[in-house]
Short mmCIF file of C-alpha atoms and ligand atoms in Angstrom, two decimals:
data_model
loop_
_atom_site.label_atom_id
_atom_site.label_comp_id
_atom_site.label_asym_id
_atom_site.label_seq_id
_atom_site.Cartn_x
_atom_site.Cartn_y
_atom_site.Cartn_z
CA UNK A 203 20.87 -25.63 -16.53
CA UNK A 204 23.71 -23.16 -16.03
CA UNK A 205 24.33 -21.78 -12.57
CA UNK A 206 23.28 -18.23 -11.88
CA UNK A 207 26.28 -16.84 -10.03
CA UNK A 208 26.66 -13.34 -11.40
CA UNK A 209 24.53 -10.50 -12.74
CA UNK A 210 25.85 -11.41 -16.19
CA UNK A 211 24.54 -14.98 -15.75
CA UNK A 212 21.09 -13.52 -15.05
CA UNK A 213 21.46 -11.26 -18.07
CA UNK A 214 22.18 -14.24 -20.33
CA UNK A 215 19.31 -16.24 -18.88
CA UNK A 216 16.93 -13.27 -19.27
CA UNK A 217 18.05 -12.87 -22.88
CA UNK A 218 16.96 -16.44 -23.56
CA UNK A 219 13.57 -15.93 -21.89
CA UNK A 220 12.42 -12.51 -23.10
CA UNK A 221 10.71 -11.93 -26.45
CA UNK A 222 13.24 -10.18 -28.68
CA UNK A 223 11.50 -6.79 -28.69
CA UNK A 224 11.36 -6.71 -24.86
CA UNK A 225 15.00 -7.80 -24.62
CA UNK A 226 16.06 -5.16 -27.11
CA UNK A 227 14.11 -2.49 -25.27
CA UNK A 228 15.73 -3.30 -21.91
CA UNK A 229 19.28 -3.97 -23.08
CA UNK A 230 19.33 -1.33 -25.78
CA UNK A 231 21.07 2.04 -25.79
CA UNK A 232 21.32 5.21 -27.83
CA UNK A 233 23.42 5.65 -30.96
CA UNK A 234 26.24 3.17 -31.29
CA UNK A 235 26.13 2.16 -27.62
CA UNK A 236 29.46 3.82 -26.91
CA UNK A 237 28.30 5.23 -23.58
CA UNK A 238 26.62 1.96 -22.65
CA UNK A 239 29.93 0.18 -23.09
CA UNK A 240 31.95 2.92 -21.42
CA UNK A 241 29.75 2.73 -18.33
CA UNK A 242 30.81 -0.89 -17.95
CA UNK A 243 34.41 -0.87 -19.12
CA UNK A 244 35.37 2.25 -17.15
CA UNK A 245 34.92 0.31 -13.92
CA UNK A 246 37.46 -2.21 -15.14
CA UNK A 247 40.07 0.53 -15.53
CA UNK A 248 39.94 1.27 -11.84
CA UNK A 249 42.03 -0.90 -9.53
CA UNK A 250 41.44 -1.61 -5.87
CA UNK A 251 44.25 -1.05 -3.33
CA UNK A 252 43.51 -3.45 -0.47
CA UNK A 253 44.59 -2.97 3.14
CA UNK A 254 45.71 -6.19 4.77
CA UNK A 255 45.75 -7.28 8.41
CA UNK A 256 42.73 -5.25 9.37
CA UNK A 257 40.35 -7.04 11.69
CA UNK A 258 37.36 -7.44 9.38
CA UNK A 259 35.60 -10.13 11.36
CA UNK A 260 32.54 -7.92 11.82
CA UNK A 261 31.26 -6.01 8.83
CA UNK A 262 28.33 -3.65 8.35
CA UNK A 263 26.89 -2.71 4.97
CA UNK A 264 24.17 -0.44 6.29
CA UNK A 265 23.90 3.08 4.97
CA UNK A 266 21.87 6.25 5.54
CA UNK A 267 20.74 8.81 3.02
CA UNK A 268 18.50 11.85 3.62
CA UNK A 269 17.66 10.46 7.04
CA UNK A 270 16.53 7.12 5.62
CA UNK A 271 18.24 3.89 6.71
CA UNK A 272 19.08 1.08 4.34
CA UNK A 273 20.68 -2.34 4.70
CA UNK A 274 23.21 -1.65 1.97
CA UNK A 275 24.33 1.33 -0.10
CA UNK A 276 22.45 0.06 -3.15
CA UNK A 277 19.12 1.08 -4.66
CA UNK A 278 16.96 0.36 -7.69
CA UNK A 279 16.92 3.02 -10.41
CA UNK A 280 13.65 3.83 -12.15
CA UNK A 281 13.04 1.71 -15.21
CA UNK A 282 9.85 1.68 -17.23
CA UNK A 283 7.31 -1.08 -17.66
CA UNK A 284 8.43 -3.95 -15.45
CA UNK A 285 5.62 -6.12 -16.76
CA UNK A 286 7.63 -6.50 -19.94
CA UNK A 287 10.02 -8.55 -17.80
CA UNK A 288 7.53 -10.43 -15.63
CA UNK A 289 3.76 -10.55 -15.12
CA UNK A 290 4.16 -9.35 -11.50
CA UNK A 291 5.94 -6.24 -12.78
CA UNK A 292 6.65 -3.35 -10.41
CA UNK A 293 4.84 -5.07 -7.54
CA UNK A 294 7.47 -7.80 -7.48
CA UNK A 295 10.36 -5.33 -7.69
CA UNK A 296 8.90 -3.17 -4.92
CA UNK A 297 8.42 -6.20 -2.65
CA UNK A 298 11.99 -7.37 -3.26
CA UNK A 299 13.35 -3.91 -2.40
CA UNK A 300 11.18 -3.81 0.72
CA UNK A 301 12.46 -7.20 1.83
CA UNK A 302 16.08 -6.25 1.22
CA UNK A 303 15.56 -2.85 2.90
CA UNK A 304 16.86 -0.75 0.04
CA UNK A 305 15.26 2.18 -1.85
CA UNK A 306 13.16 1.58 -4.93
CA UNK A 307 12.56 4.37 -7.42
CA UNK A 308 9.31 3.81 -9.26
CA UNK A 309 9.42 4.99 -12.88
CA UNK A 310 6.76 7.44 -13.98
CA UNK A 311 6.16 4.97 -16.79
CA UNK A 312 4.70 2.29 -14.59
CA UNK A 313 2.85 -0.75 -15.80
CA UNK A 314 0.94 -0.87 -12.47
CA UNK A 315 -0.56 2.03 -10.50
CA UNK A 316 1.39 4.06 -7.95
CA UNK A 317 -1.16 3.12 -5.31
CA UNK A 318 -0.89 -0.61 -6.04
CA UNK A 319 2.88 -0.43 -5.69
CA UNK A 320 2.49 1.37 -2.36
CA UNK A 321 0.07 -1.30 -1.14
CA UNK A 322 2.30 -4.14 -2.29
CA UNK A 323 5.29 -2.90 -0.29
CA UNK A 324 3.96 -0.64 2.45
CA UNK A 325 7.09 -0.80 4.60
CA UNK A 326 9.54 -0.33 1.75
CA UNK A 327 11.16 3.04 1.11
CA UNK A 328 9.88 4.17 -2.26
CA UNK A 329 10.80 7.25 -4.26
CA UNK A 330 8.79 8.52 -7.23
CA UNK A 331 10.52 9.33 -10.50
CA UNK A 332 9.14 12.26 -12.44
CA UNK A 333 9.44 13.85 -15.85
CA UNK A 334 8.32 17.43 -16.26
CA UNK A 335 5.70 18.11 -18.89
CA UNK A 336 4.65 21.38 -20.50
CA UNK A 337 1.42 21.03 -18.64
CA UNK A 338 2.68 21.29 -15.06
CA UNK A 339 -0.59 19.87 -13.77
CA UNK A 340 0.45 16.42 -15.04
CA UNK A 341 3.67 16.47 -13.02
CA UNK A 342 1.95 17.99 -10.01
CA UNK A 343 -0.72 15.28 -10.04
CA UNK A 344 1.97 12.61 -9.94
CA UNK A 345 3.69 14.35 -7.02
CA UNK A 346 0.39 14.50 -5.10
CA UNK A 347 -0.34 10.82 -5.73
CA UNK A 348 3.17 9.89 -4.61
CA UNK A 349 2.80 11.99 -1.44
CA UNK A 350 -0.57 10.38 -0.70
CA UNK A 351 0.83 6.91 -1.30
CA UNK A 352 3.66 7.48 1.20
CA UNK A 353 6.58 7.86 -1.18
CA UNK A 354 9.58 9.47 0.51
CA UNK A 355 11.24 11.48 -2.26
CA UNK A 356 10.78 12.73 -5.82
CA UNK A 357 13.44 11.85 -8.37
CA UNK A 358 13.35 14.31 -11.23
CA UNK A 359 14.97 12.99 -14.38
CA UNK A 360 16.61 15.85 -16.30
CA UNK A 361 18.59 14.14 -19.03
CA UNK A 362 15.98 13.82 -21.73
CA UNK A 363 14.56 17.10 -23.04
CA UNK A 364 13.81 14.97 -26.07
CA UNK A 365 13.29 11.30 -25.69
CA UNK A 366 15.65 8.75 -27.16
CA UNK A 367 14.32 6.03 -24.91
CA UNK A 368 11.68 4.18 -26.85
CA UNK A 369 8.68 4.05 -24.57
CA UNK A 370 6.23 1.51 -25.86
CA UNK A 371 3.14 2.30 -23.82
CA UNK A 372 2.22 3.04 -20.25
CA UNK A 373 -0.55 1.19 -18.49
CA UNK A 374 -1.35 3.68 -15.77
CA UNK A 375 0.05 7.06 -16.70
CA UNK A 376 -0.28 7.61 -20.45
CA UNK A 377 2.34 10.30 -20.82
CA UNK A 378 4.63 8.78 -23.40
CA UNK A 379 3.76 11.51 -25.87
CA UNK A 380 5.34 14.89 -25.23
CA UNK A 381 8.60 15.39 -23.43
CA UNK A 382 9.12 18.99 -22.51
CA UNK A 383 12.11 20.32 -24.42
CA UNK A 384 11.64 23.73 -22.81
CA UNK A 385 12.28 22.56 -19.23
CA UNK A 386 14.89 24.61 -17.33
CA UNK A 387 16.19 25.01 -13.78
CA UNK A 388 13.24 27.34 -13.14
CA UNK A 389 10.97 24.32 -13.42
CA UNK A 390 13.09 22.52 -10.85
CA UNK A 391 12.66 25.50 -8.53
CA UNK A 392 8.92 25.25 -9.11
CA UNK A 393 8.98 21.56 -8.24
CA UNK A 394 10.88 22.27 -5.02
CA UNK A 395 8.25 24.88 -4.15
CA UNK A 396 5.22 22.61 -4.49
CA UNK A 397 6.23 19.74 -2.19
CA UNK A 398 7.93 19.08 1.10
CA UNK A 399 9.34 15.80 -0.21
CA UNK A 400 13.10 15.82 -0.88
CA UNK A 401 13.91 16.49 -4.54
CA UNK A 402 16.65 14.39 -6.13
CA UNK A 403 17.79 15.31 -9.64
CA UNK A 404 18.79 12.41 -11.85
CA UNK A 405 20.96 12.84 -14.91
CA UNK A 406 23.70 15.20 -13.71
CA UNK A 407 26.93 14.63 -15.66
CA UNK A 408 28.94 17.82 -15.03
CA UNK A 409 30.14 19.75 -12.02
CA UNK A 410 28.48 22.87 -13.46
CA UNK A 411 25.04 21.25 -13.33
CA UNK A 412 25.78 19.69 -9.96
CA UNK A 413 26.61 23.11 -8.51
CA UNK A 414 23.51 24.63 -10.08
CA UNK A 415 21.38 21.90 -8.55
CA UNK A 416 22.92 22.43 -5.11
CA UNK A 417 22.47 26.20 -5.42
CA UNK A 418 18.76 26.02 -6.09
CA UNK A 419 18.26 23.66 -3.18
CA UNK A 420 17.90 20.08 -4.41
CA UNK A 421 18.42 17.49 -1.71
CA UNK A 422 20.53 14.95 -3.62
CA UNK A 423 22.02 14.29 -7.03
CA UNK A 424 22.08 11.18 -9.17
CA UNK A 425 25.06 11.08 -11.50
CA UNK A 426 23.52 9.24 -14.42
CA UNK A 427 23.58 9.07 -18.20
CA UNK A 428 20.35 7.06 -18.29
CA UNK A 429 22.27 3.83 -18.75
CA UNK A 430 23.58 5.09 -22.10
CA UNK A 431 20.06 5.47 -23.46
CA UNK A 432 20.01 9.21 -24.15
CA UNK A 433 23.07 11.03 -25.51
CA UNK A 434 25.55 8.56 -26.90
CA UNK A 435 29.19 9.53 -26.51
CA UNK A 436 28.85 11.15 -23.10
CA UNK A 437 31.33 9.92 -20.49
CA UNK A 438 30.82 6.97 -18.25
CA UNK A 439 29.27 8.02 -14.96
CA UNK A 440 32.20 6.68 -12.95
CA UNK A 441 34.53 8.87 -15.05
CA UNK A 442 32.73 12.09 -14.12
CA UNK A 443 32.03 11.18 -10.50
CA UNK A 444 35.29 12.49 -8.93
CA UNK A 445 34.89 15.92 -10.52
CA UNK A 446 31.32 16.22 -9.26
CA UNK A 447 32.19 14.96 -5.78
CA UNK A 448 35.01 17.52 -5.55
CA UNK A 449 32.72 20.37 -6.64
CA UNK A 450 29.77 19.46 -4.40
CA UNK A 451 32.00 19.18 -1.29
CA UNK A 452 29.52 17.07 0.63
CA UNK A 453 26.75 19.69 0.50
CA UNK A 454 24.29 17.06 -0.78
CA UNK A 455 24.57 13.29 -1.08
CA UNK A 456 25.58 11.86 -4.43
CA UNK A 457 24.16 8.70 -5.96
CA UNK A 458 25.55 7.10 -9.11
CA UNK A 459 24.09 4.64 -11.59
CA UNK A 460 25.17 3.09 -14.91
CA UNK A 461 27.11 -0.06 -15.70
CA UNK A 462 27.13 -1.53 -12.19
CA UNK A 463 27.08 -5.33 -12.27
CA UNK A 464 29.49 -6.39 -9.52
CA UNK A 465 30.27 -5.86 -5.86
CA UNK A 466 33.67 -4.48 -6.84
CA UNK A 467 31.92 -1.82 -9.00
CA UNK A 468 29.91 -0.72 -5.97
CA UNK A 469 33.07 -0.61 -3.85
CA UNK A 470 34.85 1.52 -6.46
CA UNK A 471 31.98 4.00 -6.77
CA UNK A 472 31.77 4.36 -2.98
CA UNK A 473 35.54 4.82 -2.78
CA UNK A 474 35.31 7.58 -5.37
CA UNK A 475 32.80 9.49 -3.30
CA UNK A 476 29.31 8.19 -4.11
CA UNK A 477 27.02 7.81 -1.09
CA UNK A 478 24.91 5.15 -2.79
CA UNK A 479 25.02 3.12 -5.98
CA UNK A 480 21.92 2.33 -8.02
CA UNK A 481 21.21 -0.36 -10.59
CA UNK A 482 18.79 -0.25 -13.54
CA UNK A 483 18.99 -3.28 -15.80
CA UNK A 484 20.37 -5.77 -13.25
CA UNK A 485 17.12 -6.07 -11.26
CA UNK A 486 15.21 -6.41 -14.53
CA UNK A 487 17.28 -9.48 -15.40
CA UNK A 488 16.43 -10.97 -12.01
CA UNK A 489 12.77 -10.05 -12.43
CA UNK A 490 12.67 -11.76 -15.83
CA UNK A 491 14.27 -14.95 -14.55
CA UNK A 492 12.36 -15.41 -11.32
CA UNK A 493 9.98 -12.55 -10.47
CA UNK A 494 10.31 -11.10 -6.96
CA UNK A 495 12.66 -13.90 -5.87
CA UNK A 496 14.86 -13.15 -8.88
CA UNK A 497 15.19 -9.47 -7.93
CA UNK A 498 16.05 -10.54 -4.38
CA UNK A 499 18.64 -12.96 -5.73
CA UNK A 500 20.30 -10.16 -7.70
CA UNK A 501 20.35 -7.94 -4.61
CA UNK A 502 21.71 -10.72 -2.36
CA UNK A 503 24.35 -11.55 -4.91
CA UNK A 504 25.56 -7.94 -5.02
CA UNK A 505 25.36 -7.73 -1.23
CA UNK A 506 27.56 -10.84 -0.91
CA UNK A 507 30.00 -9.53 -3.48
CA UNK A 508 30.26 -6.12 -1.82
CA UNK A 509 30.68 -7.71 1.61
CA UNK A 510 33.42 -9.97 0.25
CA UNK A 511 35.17 -7.05 -1.47
CA UNK A 512 35.06 -5.02 1.73
CA UNK A 513 36.53 -7.90 3.75
CA UNK A 514 39.35 -8.47 1.26
CA UNK A 515 40.09 -4.75 0.96
CA UNK A 516 40.13 -4.22 4.72
CA UNK A 517 36.90 -2.26 5.27
CA UNK A 518 34.44 -2.95 8.07
CA UNK A 519 31.89 -0.30 7.18
CA UNK A 520 30.81 1.65 4.13
CA UNK A 521 32.37 4.77 5.69
CA UNK A 522 35.74 3.03 5.80
CA UNK A 523 35.80 2.74 2.00
CA UNK A 524 37.95 5.70 1.02
CA UNK A 525 39.41 7.19 -2.12
CA UNK A 526 42.95 6.06 -1.43
CA UNK A 527 41.70 2.51 -1.95
CA UNK A 528 41.26 2.92 -5.69
CA UNK A 529 43.56 4.01 -8.46
CA UNK A 530 42.92 4.52 -12.15
CA UNK A 531 45.04 2.31 -14.38
CA UNK A 532 46.44 5.39 -16.11
CA UNK A 533 48.08 6.30 -12.83
CA UNK A 534 50.05 3.04 -12.85
CA UNK A 535 51.24 3.82 -16.38
CA UNK A 536 52.44 7.24 -15.27
CA UNK A 537 54.15 5.87 -12.17
CA UNK A 538 55.98 3.19 -14.09
CA UNK A 539 57.03 5.67 -16.78
CA UNK A 540 58.49 8.00 -14.16
CA UNK A 541 60.23 5.16 -12.30
CA UNK A 542 61.58 3.76 -15.57
CA UNK A 543 62.81 7.21 -16.59
CA UNK A 544 64.80 7.54 -13.37
CA UNK A 545 66.80 4.39 -13.93
C1 FNR B 900 15.67 3.22 -17.89
N1 FNR B 900 15.99 4.41 -17.25
C2 FNR B 900 14.97 5.27 -16.85
N2 FNR B 900 15.25 6.39 -16.14
C3 FNR B 900 14.27 7.21 -15.72
O1 FNR B 900 14.55 8.20 -15.07
N3 FNR B 900 12.95 6.92 -16.02
C4 FNR B 900 12.59 5.82 -16.73
O2 FNR B 900 11.41 5.58 -16.96
C5 FNR B 900 13.64 4.96 -17.19
N4 FNR B 900 13.34 3.86 -17.94
C6 FNR B 900 14.33 2.96 -18.24
C7 FNR B 900 13.98 1.77 -18.87
C8 FNR B 900 14.95 0.81 -19.11
C9 FNR B 900 14.55 -0.48 -19.74
C10 FNR B 900 16.29 1.05 -18.74
C11 FNR B 900 17.37 0.02 -18.96
C12 FNR B 900 16.64 2.24 -18.15
C13 FNR B 900 17.39 4.69 -16.81
C14 FNR B 900 17.66 4.05 -15.45
O3 FNR B 900 17.00 4.73 -14.42
C15 FNR B 900 19.15 4.05 -15.08
O4 FNR B 900 19.64 5.37 -15.16
C16 FNR B 900 20.01 3.12 -15.92
O5 FNR B 900 19.33 1.94 -16.23
C17 FNR B 900 21.29 2.79 -15.14
O6 FNR B 900 22.15 1.99 -15.90
P1 FNR B 900 22.26 0.39 -15.79
O7 FNR B 900 22.29 0.02 -14.32
O8 FNR B 900 21.05 -0.16 -16.48
O9 FNR B 900 23.52 0.11 -16.50
#
C-alpha cells in the first residue's frame, strides 16, 4: 500500500475508496473548474523568501481569533454531508478538531444533528454555518439551536444566492430546496441583531464587500469562493486576499479558504495577511480514508508541514510570518527585466 505522506496522497486514496457519485460530489466544482484549479495553482506562483540564521529552536503555532485560542492557525470549513465520506460523519470530524484544538465549522447541511455533534465534541470550539432562507424563522431556529448547543460563532455563507452546489439530501435539516436569491446586507444586519454570537461572513471576494461587511458590524470575514463550487471564473482566494487585507486594515480578522493542501500554502496565506487558514476537502479525504483518525492525520500532517516551513523560513511564531517573506513570481519577472534592461 502506498504511503500517505501528503494531502494529495489522501485525496488519491479517498478517490479509490469512495463510490463515484460521492467522489464527484466532493471533488467537483462549478463550470469548467477554472476557479478550482486557480485556487490551487495560484499558491504555486507565490515564492517564499526565507530568513536564515534566526534561532528557531523553539516554535509556537498557536493562534487566537475572536478571543478563542487554537493550537494552530488552521480550521475546518463547513462541508455538507460528512457521512458520504465515512459512517461516523460529522461526529468524527468534530472529535478530530476537538482533539487538535482547532475550530470546526459545522455545515447547515449536516448528516447528523447539531446536538449530537455538540455532545460528541463538547470541549471543541464549534461554529455553525448558516444559509439565509426567505422564511427567516428557519435560519433563526438554526441560530437558536447552535446557541443552545454551545456553538461559539455563526458563519453566514453569502456566495450562493442560487445554488450551484449539488446538495443531495440532508438528514437533519431538510432545507436543500429554496436558496434565497433575494438576500441582501439588510438580512445580515437582521442576523447580527438576533444573536450575541459573533457573525462571520463567508464568501467575500472583493474589498467592496469586505468594507460593507465591516461597516455593518460583522466580527470576521472568510475570503472564500466556495472551493470553486459556485461562480466559475472568479479569482483564486489567495489572489484577492492582499486587496481585502489592505482595505480592512485590521478592523476584523480575516480567514481564507480554497486550494490549501500544504504547510507552505498556509504559510503564504498567513504572510499575505490572513489570520487563519481553513480547509474544506482535505479533511474529507482524511475522513474517507480513516474516519476520525484520518482527519487527525490530515491536521497533524499540515501542522508538521507548517512547523517545518516556519523553521526553514526563520519564523518562531505565527505573528513573525510577515508579508516581506513572500513574493509573487511576476515580481521576479519584472525585477529581472529591469536589471537586464540596465545592462
Ligand atoms: C463545500 N462548501 C460549503 N460551504 C458552505 O458554506 N456550506 C456548505 O454546506 C458547503 N458544502 C460543501 C461541500 C463540499 C463537498 C465541499 C468540497 C465544499 C465550501 C467549503 O466550505 C469551502 O469553502 C471550500 O471547500 C474550500 O476549498 P477547499 O479547501 O475544498 O479547496
